[in-house]
Short mmCIF file of C-alpha atoms and ligand atoms in Angstrom, two decimals:
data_model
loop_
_atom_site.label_atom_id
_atom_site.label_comp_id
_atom_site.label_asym_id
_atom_site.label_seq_id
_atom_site.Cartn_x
_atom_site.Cartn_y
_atom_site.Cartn_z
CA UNK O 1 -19.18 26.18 21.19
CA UNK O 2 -19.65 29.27 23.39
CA UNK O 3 -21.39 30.76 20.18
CA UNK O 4 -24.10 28.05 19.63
CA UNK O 5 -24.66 27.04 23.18
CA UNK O 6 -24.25 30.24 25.24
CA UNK O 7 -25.94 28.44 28.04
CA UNK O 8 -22.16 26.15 28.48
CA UNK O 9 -19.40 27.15 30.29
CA UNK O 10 -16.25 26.72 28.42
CA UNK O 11 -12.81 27.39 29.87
CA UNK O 12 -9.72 27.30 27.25
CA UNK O 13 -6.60 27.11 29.36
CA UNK O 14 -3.41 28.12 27.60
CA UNK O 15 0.29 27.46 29.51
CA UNK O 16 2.22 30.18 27.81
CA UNK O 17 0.97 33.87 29.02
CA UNK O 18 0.54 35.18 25.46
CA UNK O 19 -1.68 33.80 22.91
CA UNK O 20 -0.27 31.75 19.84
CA UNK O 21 3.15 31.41 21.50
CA UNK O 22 4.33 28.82 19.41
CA UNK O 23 3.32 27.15 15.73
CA UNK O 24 0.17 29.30 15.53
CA UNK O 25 2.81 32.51 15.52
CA UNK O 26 6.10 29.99 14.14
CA UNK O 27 4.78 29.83 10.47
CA UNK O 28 5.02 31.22 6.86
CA UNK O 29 1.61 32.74 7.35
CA UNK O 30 0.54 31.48 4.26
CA UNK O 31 -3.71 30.26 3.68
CA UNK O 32 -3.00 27.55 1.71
CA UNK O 33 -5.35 27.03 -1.49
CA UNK O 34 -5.45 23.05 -0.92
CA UNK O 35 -3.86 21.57 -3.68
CA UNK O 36 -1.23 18.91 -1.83
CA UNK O 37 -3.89 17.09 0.20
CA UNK O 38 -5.19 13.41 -0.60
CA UNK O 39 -9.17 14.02 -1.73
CA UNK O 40 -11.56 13.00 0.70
CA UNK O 41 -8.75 13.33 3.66
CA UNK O 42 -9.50 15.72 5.79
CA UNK O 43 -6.81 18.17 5.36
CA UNK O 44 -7.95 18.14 1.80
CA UNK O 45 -11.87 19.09 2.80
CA UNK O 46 -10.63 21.48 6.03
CA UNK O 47 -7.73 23.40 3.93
CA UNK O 48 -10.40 24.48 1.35
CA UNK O 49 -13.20 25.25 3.29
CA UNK O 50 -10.95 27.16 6.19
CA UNK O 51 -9.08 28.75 3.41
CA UNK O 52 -12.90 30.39 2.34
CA UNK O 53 -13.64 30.84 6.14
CA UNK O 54 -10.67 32.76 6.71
CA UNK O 55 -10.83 35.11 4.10
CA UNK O 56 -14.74 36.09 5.32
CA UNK O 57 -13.62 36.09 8.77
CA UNK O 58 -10.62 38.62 8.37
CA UNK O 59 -13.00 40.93 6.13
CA UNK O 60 -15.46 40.61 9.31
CA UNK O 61 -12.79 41.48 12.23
CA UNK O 62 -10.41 43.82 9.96
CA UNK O 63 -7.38 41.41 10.26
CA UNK O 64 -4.79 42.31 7.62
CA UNK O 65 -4.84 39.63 4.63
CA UNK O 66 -3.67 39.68 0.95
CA UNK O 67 -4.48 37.39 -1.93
CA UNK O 68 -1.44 37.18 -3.35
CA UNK O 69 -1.89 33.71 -4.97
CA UNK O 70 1.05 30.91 -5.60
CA UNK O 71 2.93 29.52 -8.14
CA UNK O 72 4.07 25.76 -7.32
CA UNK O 73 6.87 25.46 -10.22
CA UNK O 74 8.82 22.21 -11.55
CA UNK O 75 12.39 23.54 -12.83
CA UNK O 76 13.17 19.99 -14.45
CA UNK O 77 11.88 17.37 -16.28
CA UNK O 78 11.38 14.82 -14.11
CA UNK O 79 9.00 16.65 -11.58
CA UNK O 80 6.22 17.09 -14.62
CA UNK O 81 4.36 14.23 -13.10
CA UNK O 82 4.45 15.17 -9.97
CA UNK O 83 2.82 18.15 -10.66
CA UNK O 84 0.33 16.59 -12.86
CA UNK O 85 -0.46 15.10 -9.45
CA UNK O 86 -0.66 18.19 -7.84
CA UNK O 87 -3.15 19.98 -10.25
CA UNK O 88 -5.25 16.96 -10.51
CA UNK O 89 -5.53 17.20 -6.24
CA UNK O 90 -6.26 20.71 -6.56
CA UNK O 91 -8.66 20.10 -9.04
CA UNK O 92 -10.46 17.38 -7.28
CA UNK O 93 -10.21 19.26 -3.96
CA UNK O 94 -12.13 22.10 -5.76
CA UNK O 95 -9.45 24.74 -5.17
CA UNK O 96 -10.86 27.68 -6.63
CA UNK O 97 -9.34 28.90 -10.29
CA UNK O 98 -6.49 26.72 -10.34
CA UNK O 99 -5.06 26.57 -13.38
CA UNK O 100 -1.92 24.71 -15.31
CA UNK O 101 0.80 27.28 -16.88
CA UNK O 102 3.14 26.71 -19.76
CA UNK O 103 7.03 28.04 -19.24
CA UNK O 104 5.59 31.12 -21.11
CA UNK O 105 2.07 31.75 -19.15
CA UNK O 106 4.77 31.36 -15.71
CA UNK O 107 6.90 33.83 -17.31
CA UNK O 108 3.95 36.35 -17.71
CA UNK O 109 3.26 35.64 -13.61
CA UNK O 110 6.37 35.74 -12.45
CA UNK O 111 9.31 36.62 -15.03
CA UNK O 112 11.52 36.52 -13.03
CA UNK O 113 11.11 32.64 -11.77
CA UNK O 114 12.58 30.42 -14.46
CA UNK O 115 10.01 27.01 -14.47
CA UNK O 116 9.49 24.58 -17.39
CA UNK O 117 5.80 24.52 -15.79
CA UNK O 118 3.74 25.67 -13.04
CA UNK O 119 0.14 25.18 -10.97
CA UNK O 120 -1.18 28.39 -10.07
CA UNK O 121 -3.17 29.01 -7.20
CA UNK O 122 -5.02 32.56 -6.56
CA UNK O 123 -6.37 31.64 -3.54
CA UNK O 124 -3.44 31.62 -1.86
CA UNK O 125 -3.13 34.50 0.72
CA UNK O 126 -0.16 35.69 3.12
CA UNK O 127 -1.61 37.00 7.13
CA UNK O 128 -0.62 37.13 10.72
CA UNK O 129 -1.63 33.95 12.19
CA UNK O 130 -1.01 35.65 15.26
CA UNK O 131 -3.08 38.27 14.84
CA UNK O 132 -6.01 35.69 14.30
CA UNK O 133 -5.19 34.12 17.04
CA UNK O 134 -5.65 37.75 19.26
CA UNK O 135 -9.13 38.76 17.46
CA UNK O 136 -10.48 34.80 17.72
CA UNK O 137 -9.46 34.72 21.49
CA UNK O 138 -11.36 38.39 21.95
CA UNK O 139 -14.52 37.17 20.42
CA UNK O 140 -14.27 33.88 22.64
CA UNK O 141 -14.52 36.32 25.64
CA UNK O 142 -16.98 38.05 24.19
CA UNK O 143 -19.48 35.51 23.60
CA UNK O 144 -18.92 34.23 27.31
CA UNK O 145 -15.56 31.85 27.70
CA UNK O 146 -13.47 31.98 30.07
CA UNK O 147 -9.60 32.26 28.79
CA UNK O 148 -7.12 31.48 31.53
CA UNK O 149 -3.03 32.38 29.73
CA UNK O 150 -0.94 30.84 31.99
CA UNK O 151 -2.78 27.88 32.87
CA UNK O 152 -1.01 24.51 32.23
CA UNK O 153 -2.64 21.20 32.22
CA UNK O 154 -0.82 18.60 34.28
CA UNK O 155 -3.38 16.13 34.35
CA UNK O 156 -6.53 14.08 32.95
CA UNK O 157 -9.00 12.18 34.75
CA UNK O 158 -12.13 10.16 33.44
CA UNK O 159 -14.49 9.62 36.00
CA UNK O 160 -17.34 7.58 36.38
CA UNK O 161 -20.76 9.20 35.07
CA UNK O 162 -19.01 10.40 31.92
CA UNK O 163 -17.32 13.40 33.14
CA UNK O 164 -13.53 13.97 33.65
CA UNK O 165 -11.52 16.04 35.81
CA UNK O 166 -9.00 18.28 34.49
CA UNK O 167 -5.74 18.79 36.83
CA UNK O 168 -4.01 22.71 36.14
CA UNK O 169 -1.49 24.27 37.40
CA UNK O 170 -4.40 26.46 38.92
CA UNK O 171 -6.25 23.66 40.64
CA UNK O 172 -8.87 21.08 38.95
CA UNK O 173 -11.83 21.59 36.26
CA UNK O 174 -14.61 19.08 36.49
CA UNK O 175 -16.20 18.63 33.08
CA UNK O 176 -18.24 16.96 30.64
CA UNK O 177 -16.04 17.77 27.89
CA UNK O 178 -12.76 17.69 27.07
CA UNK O 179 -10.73 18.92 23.82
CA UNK O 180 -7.05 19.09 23.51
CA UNK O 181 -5.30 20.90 21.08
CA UNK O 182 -1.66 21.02 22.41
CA UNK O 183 0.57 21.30 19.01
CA UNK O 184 3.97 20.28 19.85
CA UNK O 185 3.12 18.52 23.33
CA UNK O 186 -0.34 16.74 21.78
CA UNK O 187 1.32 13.61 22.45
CA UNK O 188 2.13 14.16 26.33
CA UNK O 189 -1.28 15.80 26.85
CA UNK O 190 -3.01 12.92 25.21
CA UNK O 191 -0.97 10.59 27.19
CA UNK O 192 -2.35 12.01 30.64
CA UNK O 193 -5.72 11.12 29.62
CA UNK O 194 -4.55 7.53 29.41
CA UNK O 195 -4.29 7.95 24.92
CA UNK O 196 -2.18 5.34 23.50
CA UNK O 197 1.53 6.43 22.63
CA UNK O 198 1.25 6.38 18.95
CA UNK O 199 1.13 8.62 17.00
CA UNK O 200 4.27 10.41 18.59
CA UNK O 201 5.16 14.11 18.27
CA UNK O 202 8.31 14.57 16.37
CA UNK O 203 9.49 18.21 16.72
CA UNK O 204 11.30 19.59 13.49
CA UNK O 205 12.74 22.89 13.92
CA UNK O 206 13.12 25.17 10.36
CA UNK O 207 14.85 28.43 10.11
CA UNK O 208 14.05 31.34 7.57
CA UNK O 209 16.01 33.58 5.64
CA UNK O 210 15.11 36.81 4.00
CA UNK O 211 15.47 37.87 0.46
CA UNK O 212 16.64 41.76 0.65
CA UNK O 213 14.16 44.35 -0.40
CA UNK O 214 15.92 44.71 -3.79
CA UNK O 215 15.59 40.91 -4.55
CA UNK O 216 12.49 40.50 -3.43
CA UNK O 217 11.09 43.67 -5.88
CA UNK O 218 12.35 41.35 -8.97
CA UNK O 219 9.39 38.97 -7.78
CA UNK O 220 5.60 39.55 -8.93
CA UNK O 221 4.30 39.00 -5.12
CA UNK O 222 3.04 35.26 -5.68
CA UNK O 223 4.29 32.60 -3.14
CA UNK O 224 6.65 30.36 -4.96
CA UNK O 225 7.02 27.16 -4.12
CA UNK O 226 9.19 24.14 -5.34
CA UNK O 227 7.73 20.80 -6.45
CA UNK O 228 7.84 18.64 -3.46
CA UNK O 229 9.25 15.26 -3.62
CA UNK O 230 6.98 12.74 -3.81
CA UNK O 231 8.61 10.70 -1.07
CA UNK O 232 8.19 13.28 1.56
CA UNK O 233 5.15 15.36 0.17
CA UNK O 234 4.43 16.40 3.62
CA UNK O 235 7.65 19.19 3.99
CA UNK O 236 7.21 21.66 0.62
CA UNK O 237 10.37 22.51 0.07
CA UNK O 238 12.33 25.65 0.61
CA UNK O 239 9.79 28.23 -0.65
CA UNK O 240 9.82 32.41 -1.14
CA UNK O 241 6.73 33.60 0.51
CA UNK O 242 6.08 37.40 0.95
CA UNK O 243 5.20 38.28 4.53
CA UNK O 244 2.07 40.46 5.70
CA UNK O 245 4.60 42.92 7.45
CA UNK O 246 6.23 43.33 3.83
CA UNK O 247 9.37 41.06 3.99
CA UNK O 248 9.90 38.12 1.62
CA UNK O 249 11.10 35.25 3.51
CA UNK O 250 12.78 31.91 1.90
CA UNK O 251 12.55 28.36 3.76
CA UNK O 252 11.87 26.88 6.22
CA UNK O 253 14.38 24.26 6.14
CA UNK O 254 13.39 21.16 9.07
CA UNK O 255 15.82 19.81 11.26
CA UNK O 256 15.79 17.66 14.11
CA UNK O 257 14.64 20.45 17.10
CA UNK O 258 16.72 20.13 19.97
CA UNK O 259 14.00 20.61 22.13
CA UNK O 260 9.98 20.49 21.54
CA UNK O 261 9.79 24.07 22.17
CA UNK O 262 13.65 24.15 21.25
CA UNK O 263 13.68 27.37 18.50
CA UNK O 264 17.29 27.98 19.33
CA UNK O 265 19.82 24.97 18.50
CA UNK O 266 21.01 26.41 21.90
CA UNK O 267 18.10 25.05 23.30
CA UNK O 268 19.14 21.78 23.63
CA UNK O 269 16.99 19.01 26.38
CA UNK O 270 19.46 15.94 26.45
CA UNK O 271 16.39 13.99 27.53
CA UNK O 272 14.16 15.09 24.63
CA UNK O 273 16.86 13.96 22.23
CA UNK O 274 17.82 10.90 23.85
CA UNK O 275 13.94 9.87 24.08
CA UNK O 276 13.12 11.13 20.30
CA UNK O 277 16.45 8.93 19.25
CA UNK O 278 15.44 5.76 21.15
CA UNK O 279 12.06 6.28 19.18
CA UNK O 280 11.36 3.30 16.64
CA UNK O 281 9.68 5.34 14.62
CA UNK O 282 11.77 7.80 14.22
CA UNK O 283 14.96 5.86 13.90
CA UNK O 284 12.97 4.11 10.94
CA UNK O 285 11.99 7.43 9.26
CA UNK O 286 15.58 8.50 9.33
CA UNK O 287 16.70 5.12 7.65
CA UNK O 288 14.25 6.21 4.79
CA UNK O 289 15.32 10.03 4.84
CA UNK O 290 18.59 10.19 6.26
CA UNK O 291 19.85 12.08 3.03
CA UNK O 292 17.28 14.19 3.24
CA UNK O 293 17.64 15.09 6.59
CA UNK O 294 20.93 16.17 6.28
CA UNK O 295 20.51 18.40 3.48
CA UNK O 296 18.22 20.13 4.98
CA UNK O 297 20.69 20.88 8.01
CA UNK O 298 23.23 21.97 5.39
CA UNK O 299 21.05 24.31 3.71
CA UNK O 300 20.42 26.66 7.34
CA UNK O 301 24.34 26.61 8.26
CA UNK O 302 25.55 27.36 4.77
CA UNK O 303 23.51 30.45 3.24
CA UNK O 304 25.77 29.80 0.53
CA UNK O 305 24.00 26.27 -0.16
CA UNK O 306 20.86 27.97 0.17
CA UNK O 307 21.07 30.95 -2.58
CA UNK O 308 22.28 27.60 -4.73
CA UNK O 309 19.04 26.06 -4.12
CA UNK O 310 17.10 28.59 -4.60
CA UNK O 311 18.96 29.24 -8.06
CA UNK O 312 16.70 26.39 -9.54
CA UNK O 313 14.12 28.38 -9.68
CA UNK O 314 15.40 32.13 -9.18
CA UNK O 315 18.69 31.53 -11.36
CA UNK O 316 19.93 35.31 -10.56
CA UNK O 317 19.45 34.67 -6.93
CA UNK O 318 23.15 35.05 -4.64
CA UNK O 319 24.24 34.43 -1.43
CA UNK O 320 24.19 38.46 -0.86
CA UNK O 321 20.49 38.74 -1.45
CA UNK O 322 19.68 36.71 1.71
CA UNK O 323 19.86 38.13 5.23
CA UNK O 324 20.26 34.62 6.74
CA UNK O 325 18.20 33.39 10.15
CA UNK O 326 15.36 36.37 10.60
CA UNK O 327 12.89 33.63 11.77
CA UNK O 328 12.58 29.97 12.97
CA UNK O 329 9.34 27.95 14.05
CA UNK O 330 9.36 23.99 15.01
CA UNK O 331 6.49 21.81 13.93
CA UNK O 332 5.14 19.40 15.07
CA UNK O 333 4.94 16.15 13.10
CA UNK O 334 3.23 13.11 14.54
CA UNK O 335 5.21 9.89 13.49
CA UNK O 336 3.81 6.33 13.47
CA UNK O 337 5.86 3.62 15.45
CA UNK O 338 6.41 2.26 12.05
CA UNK O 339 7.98 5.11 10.60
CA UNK O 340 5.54 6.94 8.54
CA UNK O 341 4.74 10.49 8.83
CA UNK O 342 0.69 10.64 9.55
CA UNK O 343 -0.30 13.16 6.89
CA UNK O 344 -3.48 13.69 7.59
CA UNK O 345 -5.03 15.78 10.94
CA UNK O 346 -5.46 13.24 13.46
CA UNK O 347 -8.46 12.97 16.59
CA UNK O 348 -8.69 10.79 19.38
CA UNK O 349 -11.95 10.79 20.47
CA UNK O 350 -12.71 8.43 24.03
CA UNK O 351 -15.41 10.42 25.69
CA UNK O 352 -15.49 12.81 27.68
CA UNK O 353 -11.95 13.40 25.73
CA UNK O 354 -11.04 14.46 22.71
CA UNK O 355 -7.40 14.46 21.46
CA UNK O 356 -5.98 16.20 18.58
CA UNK O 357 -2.97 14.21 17.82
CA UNK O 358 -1.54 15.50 14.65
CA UNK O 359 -2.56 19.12 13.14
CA UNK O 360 0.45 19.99 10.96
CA UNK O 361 0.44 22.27 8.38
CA UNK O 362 -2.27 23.29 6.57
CA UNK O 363 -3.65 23.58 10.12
CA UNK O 364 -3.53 27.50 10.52
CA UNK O 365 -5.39 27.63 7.03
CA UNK O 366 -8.11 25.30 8.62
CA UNK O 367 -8.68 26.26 11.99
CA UNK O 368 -12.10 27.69 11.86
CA UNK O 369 -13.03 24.45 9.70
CA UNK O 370 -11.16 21.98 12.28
CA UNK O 371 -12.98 24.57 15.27
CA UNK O 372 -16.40 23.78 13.44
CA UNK O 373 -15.80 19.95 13.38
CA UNK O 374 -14.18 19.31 16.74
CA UNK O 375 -17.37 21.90 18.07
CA UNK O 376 -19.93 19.62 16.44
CA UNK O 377 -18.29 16.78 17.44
CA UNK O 378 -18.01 18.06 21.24
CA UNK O 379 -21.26 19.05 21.56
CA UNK O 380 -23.09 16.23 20.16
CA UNK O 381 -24.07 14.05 22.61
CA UNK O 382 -23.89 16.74 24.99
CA UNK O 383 -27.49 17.92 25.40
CA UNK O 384 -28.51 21.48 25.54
CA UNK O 385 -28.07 22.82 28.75
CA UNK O 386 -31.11 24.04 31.14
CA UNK O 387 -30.93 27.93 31.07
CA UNK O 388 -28.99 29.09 33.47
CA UNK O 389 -27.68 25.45 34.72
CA UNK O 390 -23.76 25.81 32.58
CA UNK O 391 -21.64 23.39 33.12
CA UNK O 392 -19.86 21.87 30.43
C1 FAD I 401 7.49 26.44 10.46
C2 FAD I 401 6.02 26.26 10.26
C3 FAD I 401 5.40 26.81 9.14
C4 FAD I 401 4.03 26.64 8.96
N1 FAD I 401 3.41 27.32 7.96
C5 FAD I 401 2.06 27.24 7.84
C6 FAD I 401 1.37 28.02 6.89
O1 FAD I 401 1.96 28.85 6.18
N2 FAD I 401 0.02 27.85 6.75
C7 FAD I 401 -0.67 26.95 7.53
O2 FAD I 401 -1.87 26.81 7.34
N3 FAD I 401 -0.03 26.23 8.47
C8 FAD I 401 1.29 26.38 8.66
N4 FAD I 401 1.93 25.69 9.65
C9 FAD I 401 1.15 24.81 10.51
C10 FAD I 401 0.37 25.61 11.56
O3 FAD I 401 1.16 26.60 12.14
C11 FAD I 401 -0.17 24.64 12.60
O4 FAD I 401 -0.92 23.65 11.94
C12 FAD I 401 -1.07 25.31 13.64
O5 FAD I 401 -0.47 26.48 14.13
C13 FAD I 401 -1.37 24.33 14.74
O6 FAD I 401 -2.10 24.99 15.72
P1 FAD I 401 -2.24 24.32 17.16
O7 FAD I 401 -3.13 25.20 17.95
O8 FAD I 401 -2.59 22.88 16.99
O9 FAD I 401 -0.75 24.31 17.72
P2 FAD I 401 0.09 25.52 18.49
O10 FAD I 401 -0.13 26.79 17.78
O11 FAD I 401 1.43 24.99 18.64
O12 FAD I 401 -0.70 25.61 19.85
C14 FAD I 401 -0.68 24.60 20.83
C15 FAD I 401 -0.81 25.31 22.15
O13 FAD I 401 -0.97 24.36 23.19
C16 FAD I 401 -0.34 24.90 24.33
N5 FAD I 401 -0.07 23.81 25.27
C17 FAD I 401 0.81 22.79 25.10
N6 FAD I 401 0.80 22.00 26.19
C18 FAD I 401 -0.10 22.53 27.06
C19 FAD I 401 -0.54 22.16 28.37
N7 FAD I 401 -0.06 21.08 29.02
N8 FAD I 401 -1.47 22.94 28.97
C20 FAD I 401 -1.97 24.04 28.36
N9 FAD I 401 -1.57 24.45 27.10
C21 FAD I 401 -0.66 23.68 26.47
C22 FAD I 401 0.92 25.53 23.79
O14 FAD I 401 1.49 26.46 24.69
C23 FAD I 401 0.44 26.13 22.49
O15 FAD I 401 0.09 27.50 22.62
C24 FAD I 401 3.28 25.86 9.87
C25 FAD I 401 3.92 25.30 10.99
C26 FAD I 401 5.25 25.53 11.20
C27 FAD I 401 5.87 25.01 12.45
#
């Protein structure tokens, strides 16, 4: 916005003192390709062209990235058509070079992943989210916004003649525009601009493990991912992704968080739980995934469990080649009174505010695709601003 308009003053206020404090640096680090997504959604359209995006933008700003590409592999039978699914997605998505491999063609890729088939994706890269978030927030400043860390918004205010007033923990912001992008507290945010409750924020904490160097030199350096079940396509699966800083980390696994910010299980909010368990929706996706749910939980306290898992598709994989726990993130899911997990990004638009509701995974891949859309979408409507005049 800054960028296009520099005549606009845009403030991006930020309650945690350090950029990407929470999913932006929580996650696998992985630009997705954009083979999972409905076509025509919009995770489906923003994962492939942010995926593009990013790669141009690290080359730009020297951000560390590799291409390591992905193999999504089904170790039985009955997954084949799910994957047929998959690569007809990718296909339609336009994910660039994906391709279908036979048990052999996998084994040339990756010998030492055992798969009766496989999609492969070389557009899949590994990065620091983090860092992205650093070199996007320096070039912000540069081309003229103002980036307050520390500054928590408390409140929302529409008032008449279009504009609203934005209450901080550093006093109000009168504006003409408002977008909030608030990942694990979208929900509350949206709420103090007067947004309907639903979709709520569900927070799902998942913990990573670590294959040891030895184990992870047996691998060819793709991502490798599990067919997801079809019921649940939403959470991938336990996967082994190599790391930017050289690791090669298995999971995550997604459990109930015990707080919305809770990455500890010792950071427990009584009222958090008790208002996430008196949720409809959530009691109703439960019903439908209880099993699920609880396997999951099994898998981060038993490391044992896990290596098990993972045998399906690394059969020489044991408990001793994982250093259990290095990482943990929580996501945020939006759930739909009625149960259902809303799969695809979600915006609230009732001028002067705009609410993103639900921007799951792939939404690192897509940010500067999502930036570009919620940017047009902000500043239509807006009018160029008289030189000199600001105000935004
Ligand atoms: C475990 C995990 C793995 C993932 N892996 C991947 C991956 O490999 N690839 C991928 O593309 N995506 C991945 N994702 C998804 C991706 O991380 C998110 O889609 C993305 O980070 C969302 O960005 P965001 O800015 O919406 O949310 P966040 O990064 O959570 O940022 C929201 C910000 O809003 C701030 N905030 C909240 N309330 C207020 C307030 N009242 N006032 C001011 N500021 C406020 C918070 O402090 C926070 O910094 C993963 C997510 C998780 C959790």
């Amino acid at each position: 916005m800054v960028r296009r308009d520099p005549g606009l003053d845009v403030a991006l206020i930020e309650k945690e003192t350090t950029p990407a404090a929470h999913q932006s640096s929580h996650n696998t680090g992985v630009i997705h390709a954009g083979v999972y997504y409905i076509p025509g959604s919009l995770k489906a359209r923003l994962c492939v062209e942010g995926n593009r995006l990013l790669y141009d933008y690290c080359a730009e700003k020297d951000v560390p990235v590799e291409r390591r590409g992905k193999v999504i592999v089904a170790t039985e039978e009955s997954e084949l058509d799910y994957l047929k699914t998959l690569f007809k997605r990718g296909q339609a998505n336009q994910v660039p070079d994906i391709a279908w491999l036979s048990r052999e063609e996998l084994a040339e890729v990756e010998p030492a992943v055992s798969g009766i088939a496989a999609v492969r994706t070389p557009s899949t890269g590994i990065l620091s989210y983090r860092a992205v978030t650093e070199s996007l927030a320096r070039d912000f400043q540069t081309a003229g916004g103002t980036y307050r860390l520390g500054v928590a918004c408390t409140g929302i205010e529409h008032r008449a003649g279009g504009t609203a007033v934005v209450e901080t923990s550093s006093g109000p912001i009168e504006t003409r525009r408002v977008v909030t992008c608030c990942g694990l507290q979208s929900d509350v945010v949206a709420g103090l601009s007067g947004d309907g409750p639903d979709p709520r924020i569900v927070a799902f904490r998942g913990s990573y493990a670590a294959l040891r160097p030895e184990a992870a030199a047996r691998l060819g350096g793709n991502a490798i991912y599990p067919v997801p079940r079809p019921e649940i396509p939403i959470f991938l699966g336990v996967h082994v992704t190599p790391q930017i800083s050289g690791e090669m980390w298995v999971g995550p696994t997604a459990v109930l968080a015990p707080s919305r910010e809770g990455y500890r299980m010792s950071q427990i909010s009584l009222p958090h739980l008790v208002s996430t368990l008196r949720f409809r929706g959530f009691r109703k996706l439960m019903g439908q995934h209880l099993r699920a749910a609880l396997e999951e939980g099994v898998l981060e306290l038993r490391p044992a469990l896990l290596a098990k898992h993972l045998q399906q598709m690394l059969p020489w994989v044991e408990e001793a080649d994982l250093i259990p726990r290095v990482a943990n993130g929580v996501r945020a899911q939006a759930v739909a009174a009625d149960g259902s997990l809303v799969e695809d990004f979600e915006i609230h638009d009732e001028r002067p505010v705009m609410n993103v509701r639900n921007a799951p995974s792939p939404g690192a891949t897509s940010c500067l695709a999502l930036a570009k859309m919620l940017a047009d979408q902000a500043l239509d409507g807006l009018g160029r601003t008289v030189a000199g005049g600001g105000g935004a």
